[in-house]
mmCIF file of C-alpha atoms and ligand atoms in Angstrom:
data_model
loop_
_atom_site.group_PDB
_atom_site.id
_atom_site.type_symbol
_atom_site.label_atom_id
_atom_site.label_comp_id
_atom_site.label_asym_id
_atom_site.label_seq_id
_atom_site.Cartn_x
_atom_site.Cartn_y
_atom_site.Cartn_z
ATOM 1 C CA MET A 211 45.519 -10.015 -80.081
ATOM 2 C CA SER A 212 45.367 -7.113 -77.614
ATOM 3 C CA GLY A 213 42.405 -6.754 -75.239
ATOM 4 C CA GLY A 214 41.283 -3.709 -77.198
ATOM 5 C CA ALA A 215 41.372 -5.635 -80.477
ATOM 6 C CA ALA A 216 39.405 -8.502 -78.886
ATOM 7 C CA LEU A 217 36.771 -6.089 -77.578
ATOM 8 C CA ARG A 218 36.462 -4.385 -80.965
ATOM 9 C CA ALA A 219 36.225 -7.771 -82.702
ATOM 10 C CA ALA A 220 33.422 -8.863 -80.355
ATOM 11 C CA LEU A 221 31.587 -5.572 -80.982
ATOM 12 C CA SER A 222 31.913 -5.914 -84.732
ATOM 13 C CA LEU A 223 29.906 -9.163 -84.674
ATOM 14 C CA GLY A 224 26.839 -6.966 -84.309
ATOM 15 C CA ARG A 225 25.302 -8.828 -81.369
ATOM 16 C CA PRO A 226 24.902 -7.253 -77.924
ATOM 17 C CA LEU A 227 27.881 -7.646 -75.624
ATOM 18 C CA ARG A 228 27.098 -8.971 -72.178
ATOM 19 C CA VAL A 229 29.610 -7.693 -69.642
ATOM 20 C CA ALA A 230 29.958 -8.895 -66.045
ATOM 21 C CA GLY A 231 31.012 -6.558 -63.270
ATOM 22 C CA VAL A 232 33.868 -8.274 -61.454
ATOM 23 C CA HIS A 233 35.954 -7.311 -58.456
ATOM 24 C CA ASP A 234 38.838 -9.780 -58.465
ATOM 25 C CA ALA A 235 40.335 -12.654 -60.422
ATOM 26 C CA LEU A 236 37.967 -15.263 -58.994
ATOM 27 C CA SER A 237 34.831 -13.354 -59.959
ATOM 28 C CA ALA A 238 36.313 -12.855 -63.447
ATOM 29 C CA LEU A 239 36.885 -16.617 -63.753
ATOM 30 C CA VAL A 240 33.281 -17.291 -62.737
ATOM 31 C CA ALA A 241 32.008 -14.686 -65.226
ATOM 32 C CA GLN A 242 34.072 -16.249 -67.982
ATOM 33 C CA ARG A 243 32.687 -19.678 -67.154
ATOM 34 C CA CYS A 244 29.133 -18.308 -67.349
ATOM 35 C CA GLY A 245 29.729 -17.124 -70.901
ATOM 36 C CA PHE A 246 30.093 -13.353 -70.531
ATOM 37 C CA ASP A 247 31.818 -11.549 -73.383
ATOM 38 C CA ALA A 248 33.888 -9.168 -71.286
ATOM 39 C CA ALA A 249 34.566 -8.060 -67.717
ATOM 40 C CA TRP A 250 33.908 -4.699 -66.103
ATOM 41 C CA ALA A 251 36.496 -4.112 -63.373
ATOM 42 C CA SER A 252 33.974 -2.339 -61.177
ATOM 43 C CA GLY A 253 35.085 0.628 -59.103
ATOM 44 C CA LEU A 254 32.384 -0.162 -56.578
ATOM 45 C CA GLY A 255 33.388 -3.834 -56.479
ATOM 46 C CA VAL A 256 37.132 -3.249 -56.203
ATOM 47 C CA ALA A 257 36.566 -0.667 -53.455
ATOM 48 C CA ALA A 258 34.187 -3.012 -51.633
ATOM 49 C CA VAL A 259 36.589 -5.977 -51.572
ATOM 50 C CA ASN A 260 39.095 -3.604 -50.008
ATOM 51 C CA GLY A 261 36.499 -2.652 -47.403
ATOM 52 C CA MET A 262 36.336 0.877 -48.778
ATOM 53 C CA PRO A 263 33.517 3.115 -50.040
ATOM 54 C CA ASP A 264 33.237 3.845 -53.772
ATOM 55 C CA ALA A 265 34.396 7.422 -53.309
ATOM 56 C CA ASN A 266 37.925 7.703 -54.779
ATOM 57 C CA VAL A 267 39.400 6.497 -51.519
ATOM 58 C CA LEU A 268 41.489 3.810 -53.205
ATOM 59 C CA THR A 269 44.488 5.152 -55.107
ATOM 60 C CA MET A 270 44.887 4.855 -58.865
ATOM 61 C CA SER A 271 47.676 2.317 -58.318
ATOM 62 C CA GLU A 272 45.476 0.117 -56.136
ATOM 63 C CA VAL A 273 42.687 0.072 -58.721
ATOM 64 C CA CYS A 274 45.216 -0.512 -61.499
ATOM 65 C CA ASP A 275 46.698 -3.460 -59.579
ATOM 66 C CA ALA A 276 43.204 -4.966 -59.379
ATOM 67 C CA THR A 277 42.788 -4.532 -63.143
ATOM 68 C CA ARG A 278 46.151 -6.188 -63.756
ATOM 69 C CA VAL A 279 45.227 -9.193 -61.607
ATOM 70 C CA ILE A 280 41.840 -9.525 -63.336
ATOM 71 C CA SER A 281 43.323 -9.144 -66.843
ATOM 72 C CA GLN A 282 45.953 -11.768 -66.141
ATOM 73 C CA ALA A 283 43.356 -14.212 -64.828
ATOM 74 C CA THR A 284 41.066 -14.199 -67.852
ATOM 75 C CA PRO A 285 41.307 -13.961 -71.636
ATOM 76 C CA MET A 286 38.116 -11.874 -71.596
ATOM 77 C CA PRO A 287 38.676 -8.219 -72.486
ATOM 78 C CA VAL A 288 38.580 -6.053 -69.365
ATOM 79 C CA ILE A 289 36.893 -2.642 -69.285
ATOM 80 C CA SER A 290 38.326 -0.780 -66.338
ATOM 81 C CA ASP A 291 36.141 1.584 -64.370
ATOM 82 C CA CYS A 292 38.476 4.539 -63.877
ATOM 83 C CA ASP A 293 35.882 6.831 -62.257
ATOM 84 C CA THR A 294 36.900 10.380 -63.203
ATOM 85 C CA GLY A 295 40.406 9.317 -64.265
ATOM 86 C CA PHE A 296 41.755 9.788 -60.717
ATOM 87 C CA GLY A 297 41.976 13.563 -61.090
ATOM 88 C CA GLU A 298 42.249 16.036 -63.921
ATOM 89 C CA VAL A 299 44.201 15.747 -67.173
ATOM 90 C CA ARG A 300 47.644 15.305 -65.643
ATOM 91 C CA ASN A 301 46.384 12.410 -63.491
ATOM 92 C CA LEU A 302 44.216 11.013 -66.272
ATOM 93 C CA ARG A 303 47.148 10.817 -68.652
ATOM 94 C CA ARG A 304 49.116 8.686 -66.227
ATOM 95 C CA SER A 305 46.028 6.591 -65.420
ATOM 96 C CA VAL A 306 45.407 5.712 -69.071
ATOM 97 C CA ALA A 307 49.059 4.744 -69.562
ATOM 98 C CA GLU A 308 49.072 2.581 -66.416
ATOM 99 C CA PHE A 309 45.768 0.840 -67.120
ATOM 100 C CA GLU A 310 46.730 0.091 -70.714
ATOM 101 C CA ARG A 311 50.046 -1.351 -69.512
ATOM 102 C CA GLY A 312 48.098 -3.246 -66.842
ATOM 103 C CA GLY A 313 46.190 -5.162 -69.514
ATOM 104 C CA ALA A 314 42.901 -3.256 -69.773
ATOM 105 C CA ALA A 315 41.135 -3.404 -73.130
ATOM 106 C CA ALA A 316 39.375 -0.145 -72.324
ATOM 107 C CA VAL A 317 39.050 2.483 -69.649
ATOM 108 C CA CYS A 318 35.798 4.139 -68.731
ATOM 109 C CA ILE A 319 35.892 7.700 -67.432
ATOM 110 C CA GLU A 320 32.867 9.581 -66.130
ATOM 111 C CA ASP A 321 32.030 13.293 -66.286
ATOM 112 C CA LYS A 322 31.759 13.928 -62.553
ATOM 113 C CA LEU A 323 33.955 16.047 -60.313
ATOM 114 C CA TYR A 324 36.915 14.423 -58.571
ATOM 115 C CA PRO A 325 36.544 13.024 -55.938
ATOM 116 C CA LYS A 326 33.432 11.237 -57.165
ATOM 117 C CA ARG A 327 30.706 9.452 -55.274
ATOM 118 C CA ASN A 328 28.915 6.316 -56.443
ATOM 119 C CA SER A 329 26.118 7.230 -58.854
ATOM 120 C CA PHE A 330 23.473 5.874 -56.479
ATOM 121 C CA ARG A 331 24.541 8.237 -53.690
ATOM 122 C CA PRO A 332 23.222 11.778 -53.241
ATOM 123 C CA GLY A 333 25.289 14.855 -54.105
ATOM 124 C CA GLN A 334 26.306 14.251 -57.730
ATOM 125 C CA GLU A 335 28.342 17.061 -59.297
ATOM 126 C CA LEU A 336 29.219 17.184 -62.977
ATOM 127 C CA LEU A 337 32.346 18.519 -64.612
ATOM 128 C CA ASP A 338 31.902 21.174 -67.307
ATOM 129 C CA PRO A 339 31.173 19.227 -70.538
ATOM 130 C CA TYR A 340 33.882 21.019 -72.562
ATOM 131 C CA GLU A 341 36.478 20.236 -69.888
ATOM 132 C CA PHE A 342 35.416 16.599 -69.862
ATOM 133 C CA ALA A 343 35.577 16.425 -73.673
ATOM 134 C CA MET A 344 39.173 17.606 -73.316
ATOM 135 C CA LYS A 345 39.811 14.738 -70.877
ATOM 136 C CA VAL A 346 38.481 12.308 -73.477
ATOM 137 C CA ARG A 347 40.817 13.844 -76.062
ATOM 138 C CA VAL A 348 43.788 13.506 -73.698
ATOM 139 C CA ALA A 349 42.905 9.879 -72.959
ATOM 140 C CA LYS A 350 42.776 9.102 -76.682
ATOM 141 C CA GLU A 351 46.102 10.881 -77.270
ATOM 142 C CA THR A 352 47.726 8.869 -74.484
ATOM 143 C CA GLN A 353 46.858 5.305 -75.526
ATOM 144 C CA LEU A 354 49.578 3.388 -77.361
ATOM 145 C CA ASP A 355 47.591 0.502 -78.860
ATOM 146 C CA PRO A 356 45.301 1.968 -81.542
ATOM 147 C CA ASP A 357 42.664 -0.636 -80.599
ATOM 148 C CA PHE A 358 42.539 0.389 -76.932
ATOM 149 C CA MET A 359 39.123 1.909 -76.207
ATOM 150 C CA VAL A 360 38.024 4.919 -74.172
ATOM 151 C CA PHE A 361 34.464 4.791 -72.873
ATOM 152 C CA ALA A 362 33.002 8.186 -71.902
ATOM 153 C CA ARG A 363 30.299 7.980 -69.258
ATOM 154 C CA VAL A 364 27.539 10.570 -69.223
ATOM 155 C CA GLU A 365 26.103 11.222 -65.753
ATOM 156 C CA SER A 366 23.487 13.854 -66.686
ATOM 157 C CA LEU A 367 20.539 11.550 -65.959
ATOM 158 C CA ILE A 368 22.137 10.506 -62.671
ATOM 159 C CA ALA A 369 22.633 14.166 -61.655
ATOM 160 C CA GLY A 370 19.086 15.037 -62.749
ATOM 161 C CA VAL A 371 20.066 17.643 -65.344
ATOM 162 C CA GLY A 372 18.045 16.134 -68.166
ATOM 163 C CA MET A 373 18.054 14.522 -71.577
ATOM 164 C CA GLU A 374 19.215 17.563 -73.558
ATOM 165 C CA ASP A 375 22.295 17.902 -71.345
ATOM 166 C CA ALA A 376 22.980 14.173 -71.749
ATOM 167 C CA LEU A 377 22.761 14.390 -75.541
ATOM 168 C CA LEU A 378 24.910 17.533 -75.686
ATOM 169 C CA ARG A 379 27.577 15.896 -73.544
ATOM 170 C CA ALA A 380 27.520 12.611 -75.447
ATOM 171 C CA GLY A 381 27.897 14.512 -78.731
ATOM 172 C CA LEU A 382 30.903 16.454 -77.432
ATOM 173 C CA TYR A 383 32.558 13.324 -76.055
ATOM 174 C CA ALA A 384 32.033 11.407 -79.303
ATOM 175 C CA GLU A 385 33.509 14.326 -81.243
ATOM 176 C CA ALA A 386 36.501 14.277 -78.875
ATOM 177 C CA GLY A 387 37.135 10.649 -79.861
ATOM 178 C CA ALA A 388 35.215 8.506 -77.345
ATOM 179 C CA ASP A 389 34.926 4.943 -78.630
ATOM 180 C CA ALA A 390 31.705 4.289 -76.703
ATOM 181 C CA ILE A 391 29.222 6.322 -74.671
ATOM 182 C CA VAL A 392 27.972 4.977 -71.346
ATOM 183 C CA ILE A 393 24.563 6.413 -70.544
ATOM 184 C CA HIS A 394 23.981 5.849 -66.851
ATOM 185 C CA SER A 395 20.589 6.076 -65.158
ATOM 186 C CA LYS A 396 19.178 5.356 -61.724
ATOM 187 C CA ALA A 397 15.553 5.200 -62.881
ATOM 188 C CA GLU A 398 13.470 2.134 -62.094
ATOM 189 C CA THR A 399 12.559 1.663 -65.748
ATOM 190 C CA ALA A 400 14.707 1.873 -68.861
ATOM 191 C CA THR A 401 12.541 4.582 -70.444
ATOM 192 C CA GLU A 402 15.092 7.395 -70.234
ATOM 193 C CA VAL A 403 17.940 5.173 -71.412
ATOM 194 C CA THR A 404 15.978 3.873 -74.409
ATOM 195 C CA GLU A 405 14.801 7.423 -75.205
ATOM 196 C CA PHE A 406 18.410 8.606 -75.138
ATOM 197 C CA SER A 407 19.352 5.682 -77.346
ATOM 198 C CA ARG A 408 16.709 6.493 -79.951
ATOM 199 C CA HIS A 409 17.943 10.098 -80.192
ATOM 200 C CA TRP A 410 21.519 8.841 -80.355
ATOM 201 C CA GLN A 411 20.797 6.444 -83.226
ATOM 202 C CA GLU A 412 19.626 9.464 -85.255
ATOM 203 C CA ARG A 413 22.718 11.523 -84.383
ATOM 204 C CA SER A 414 25.794 9.285 -84.040
ATOM 205 C CA PRO A 415 24.855 5.632 -84.560
ATOM 206 C CA GLN A 416 28.495 4.718 -85.259
ATOM 207 C CA VAL A 417 29.511 5.278 -81.603
ATOM 208 C CA PRO A 418 28.206 2.330 -79.546
ATOM 209 C CA LEU A 419 26.079 2.912 -76.473
ATOM 210 C CA VAL A 420 26.519 1.193 -73.141
ATOM 211 C CA ALA A 421 23.848 0.667 -70.455
ATOM 212 C CA ILE A 422 24.168 -0.405 -66.816
ATOM 213 C CA PRO A 423 20.768 -1.829 -65.840
ATOM 214 C CA THR A 424 21.163 -1.903 -62.062
ATOM 215 C CA THR A 425 17.946 -0.131 -61.038
ATOM 216 C CA TYR A 426 15.978 -0.953 -64.203
ATOM 217 C CA HIS A 427 16.797 -4.634 -63.878
ATOM 218 C CA ARG A 428 13.452 -5.827 -65.261
ATOM 219 C CA THR A 429 14.475 -4.703 -68.747
ATOM 220 C CA THR A 430 15.980 -7.579 -70.728
ATOM 221 C CA ILE A 431 19.124 -7.371 -72.800
ATOM 222 C CA GLU A 432 16.942 -7.966 -75.885
ATOM 223 C CA GLU A 433 14.815 -4.915 -75.037
ATOM 224 C CA LEU A 434 17.897 -2.766 -74.508
ATOM 225 C CA THR A 435 19.421 -3.982 -77.755
ATOM 226 C CA ALA A 436 16.200 -3.271 -79.645
ATOM 227 C CA SER A 437 16.585 0.401 -78.669
ATOM 228 C CA GLY A 438 20.151 0.442 -80.013
ATOM 229 C CA ILE A 439 22.245 -0.335 -76.917
ATOM 230 C CA ALA A 440 25.350 -2.317 -77.954
ATOM 231 C CA ILE A 441 26.912 -3.193 -74.593
ATOM 232 C CA VAL A 442 25.140 -4.117 -71.357
ATOM 233 C CA ILE A 443 27.125 -4.090 -68.117
ATOM 234 C CA TYR A 444 25.811 -6.033 -65.112
ATOM 235 C CA ALA A 445 28.063 -3.972 -62.881
ATOM 236 C CA ASN A 446 27.474 -5.142 -59.339
ATOM 237 C CA GLN A 447 25.311 -8.276 -59.344
ATOM 238 C CA ALA A 448 28.270 -10.615 -58.690
ATOM 239 C CA ILE A 449 29.516 -8.746 -55.643
ATOM 240 C CA ARG A 450 26.010 -8.303 -54.248
ATOM 241 C CA ALA A 451 25.360 -12.018 -54.754
ATOM 242 C CA SER A 452 28.619 -12.902 -53.033
ATOM 243 C CA VAL A 453 27.877 -10.793 -49.944
ATOM 244 C CA ARG A 454 24.496 -12.470 -49.596
ATOM 245 C CA ALA A 455 25.987 -15.950 -50.114
ATOM 246 C CA MET A 456 28.828 -15.393 -47.628
ATOM 247 C CA GLU A 457 26.506 -13.938 -45.047
ATOM 248 C CA SER A 458 23.995 -16.763 -45.367
ATOM 249 C CA ALA A 459 26.673 -19.444 -45.019
ATOM 250 C CA LEU A 460 28.557 -17.814 -42.157
ATOM 251 C CA ARG A 461 25.385 -16.968 -40.257
ATOM 252 C CA GLY A 462 24.253 -20.554 -40.739
ATOM 253 C CA ILE A 463 27.439 -21.817 -39.086
ATOM 254 C CA VAL A 464 27.058 -19.467 -36.120
ATOM 255 C CA ASP A 465 23.381 -20.376 -35.708
ATOM 256 C CA ALA A 466 23.797 -24.169 -35.951
ATOM 257 C CA GLY A 467 27.257 -24.595 -34.427
ATOM 258 C CA THR A 468 28.193 -26.718 -37.446
ATOM 259 C CA SER A 469 28.539 -26.161 -41.165
ATOM 260 C CA SER A 470 26.535 -29.226 -42.062
ATOM 261 C CA GLU A 471 23.263 -27.268 -42.282
ATOM 262 C CA ILE A 472 24.627 -25.051 -45.041
ATOM 263 C CA GLU A 473 26.753 -27.625 -46.924
ATOM 264 C CA ASP A 474 24.314 -27.678 -49.826
ATOM 265 C CA GLU A 475 24.764 -23.904 -50.281
ATOM 266 C CA LEU A 476 28.479 -24.426 -50.902
ATOM 267 C CA VAL A 477 30.451 -25.454 -53.942
ATOM 268 C CA PRO A 478 32.714 -28.421 -53.244
ATOM 269 C CA VAL A 479 36.351 -27.575 -52.524
ATOM 270 C CA GLY A 480 37.087 -29.258 -55.868
ATOM 271 C CA ALA A 481 35.225 -26.480 -57.667
ATOM 272 C CA LEU A 482 37.867 -24.023 -56.448
ATOM 273 C CA PHE A 483 40.624 -26.381 -57.627
ATOM 274 C CA GLU A 484 38.965 -26.507 -61.027
ATOM 275 C CA LEU A 485 38.441 -22.741 -61.312
ATOM 276 C CA THR A 486 41.999 -21.921 -60.364
ATOM 277 C CA GLY A 487 43.729 -24.598 -62.462
ATOM 278 C CA GLU A 488 45.115 -26.944 -59.790
ATOM 279 C CA ASP A 489 45.362 -29.667 -62.463
ATOM 280 C CA LEU A 490 47.889 -27.530 -64.356
ATOM 281 C CA ILE A 491 50.118 -27.613 -61.297
ATOM 282 C CA ASP A 492 49.855 -31.418 -61.147
ATOM 283 C CA ARG A 493 50.806 -31.702 -64.827
ATOM 284 C CA LEU A 494 53.665 -29.217 -64.395
ATOM 285 C CA ASP A 495 55.047 -31.108 -61.385
ATOM 286 C CA GLN A 496 54.835 -34.443 -63.224
ATOM 287 C CA ARG A 497 56.573 -33.037 -66.294
ATOM 288 C CA PHE A 498 59.244 -31.381 -64.143
ATOM 289 C CA LEU A 499 59.986 -34.696 -62.398
ATOM 290 C CA ALA A 500 59.965 -36.703 -65.645
ATOM 291 C CA ASP A 501 62.148 -34.175 -67.506
ATOM 292 C CA THR A 502 64.588 -34.013 -64.581
ATOM 293 C CA GLU A 503 64.898 -37.803 -64.568
ATOM 294 C CA ASP A 504 65.390 -37.821 -68.366
ATOM 295 C CA ALA A 505 68.135 -35.217 -68.099
ATOM 296 C CA ARG A 506 69.825 -37.192 -65.308
ATOM 297 C CA ALA A 507 69.643 -40.426 -67.325
ATOM 298 C CA ARG A 508 71.278 -38.724 -70.348
ATOM 299 C CA GLN A 509 74.344 -37.704 -68.315
ATOM 300 C CA PRO A 510 77.307 -39.891 -69.258
ATOM 301 C CA GLY A 511 78.675 -41.980 -66.445
ATOM 302 C CA GLU A 512 75.455 -42.075 -64.411
HETATM 303 C C1 LIG B 49 30.743 0.511 -60.780
HETATM 304 O O1 LIG B 49 30.527 -0.697 -60.937
HETATM 305 O O2 LIG B 49 31.606 0.945 -60.011
HETATM 306 C C2 LIG B 49 29.961 1.500 -61.524
HETATM 307 C C3 LIG B 49 28.594 1.164 -61.916
HETATM 308 O O3 LIG B 49 30.439 2.596 -61.725
HETATM 309 S S1 LIG B 49 27.519 1.731 -60.698
HETATM 310 O O4 LIG B 49 28.008 1.373 -59.396
HETATM 311 O O5 LIG B 49 26.257 1.058 -61.035
HETATM 312 O O6 LIG B 49 27.379 3.172 -60.839
HETATM 313 MG MG1 LIG B 50 32.131 2.960 -60.665
#
């Protein structure tokens, strides 16, 4: 089953999808182990692990390579954060083709100007909604697997241009073929997202809505679902947790001159072996040796 088909199958079960923002294969493996339904290959996260700002500084190929590595590491469907599509329609078309080939189940494109800035930074500029709807149409025309999904991300609430603009844009993007609408918000409560969702349920309930509760983190997935949200992306909690954990451990070593003070903050080395399938290597080596000996023993005259 393709990633797109797996994502659609999970959505069709009618329960909310819990999606973990990941930034590499290891974080995807941890997310899978924790029971998430899908992975969000986060633009912020992938930029951060490369020591770069989330500002279209990485190339499309670099982000696509990260998606490929993540998709190959986990059977979870991967939704790839493609920012604005790495340019206008000519770039977007190539991006969609590359990300689909790279194993993404879906791409998410947002209606900001290229080069974008992270949604929590000042200076947000939106693309004309009709031009962005055309980008959605081009993305849908480009995909090869009919189950591949295109998420259209509405940044009206982020840019402060209001609910009516958000609803107009979402309607145009859905008409252009978007398979899901991401309604992003930087408010401290979910009020504007749930209000958007209620309007949306009256207009186009067949196109699922996606929320990213970074700033309104007190709202539970049950509360979001009750307002009609189908997919909840915890976009950057894993990378933020990892920075804090690394810093605490490394600072502890510098402060104490030994790692023994922070040992109980660490997973055992064996946990890494388990996550990355070291036992498979042992079994492969044993089988290789045994099969080689068998083959040698079957040779006449030996
Ligand atoms: C990302 O994870 O890169 C996102 C989500 O786009 S956010 O950073 O919350 O805008
Ligand atoms: Mg992003």
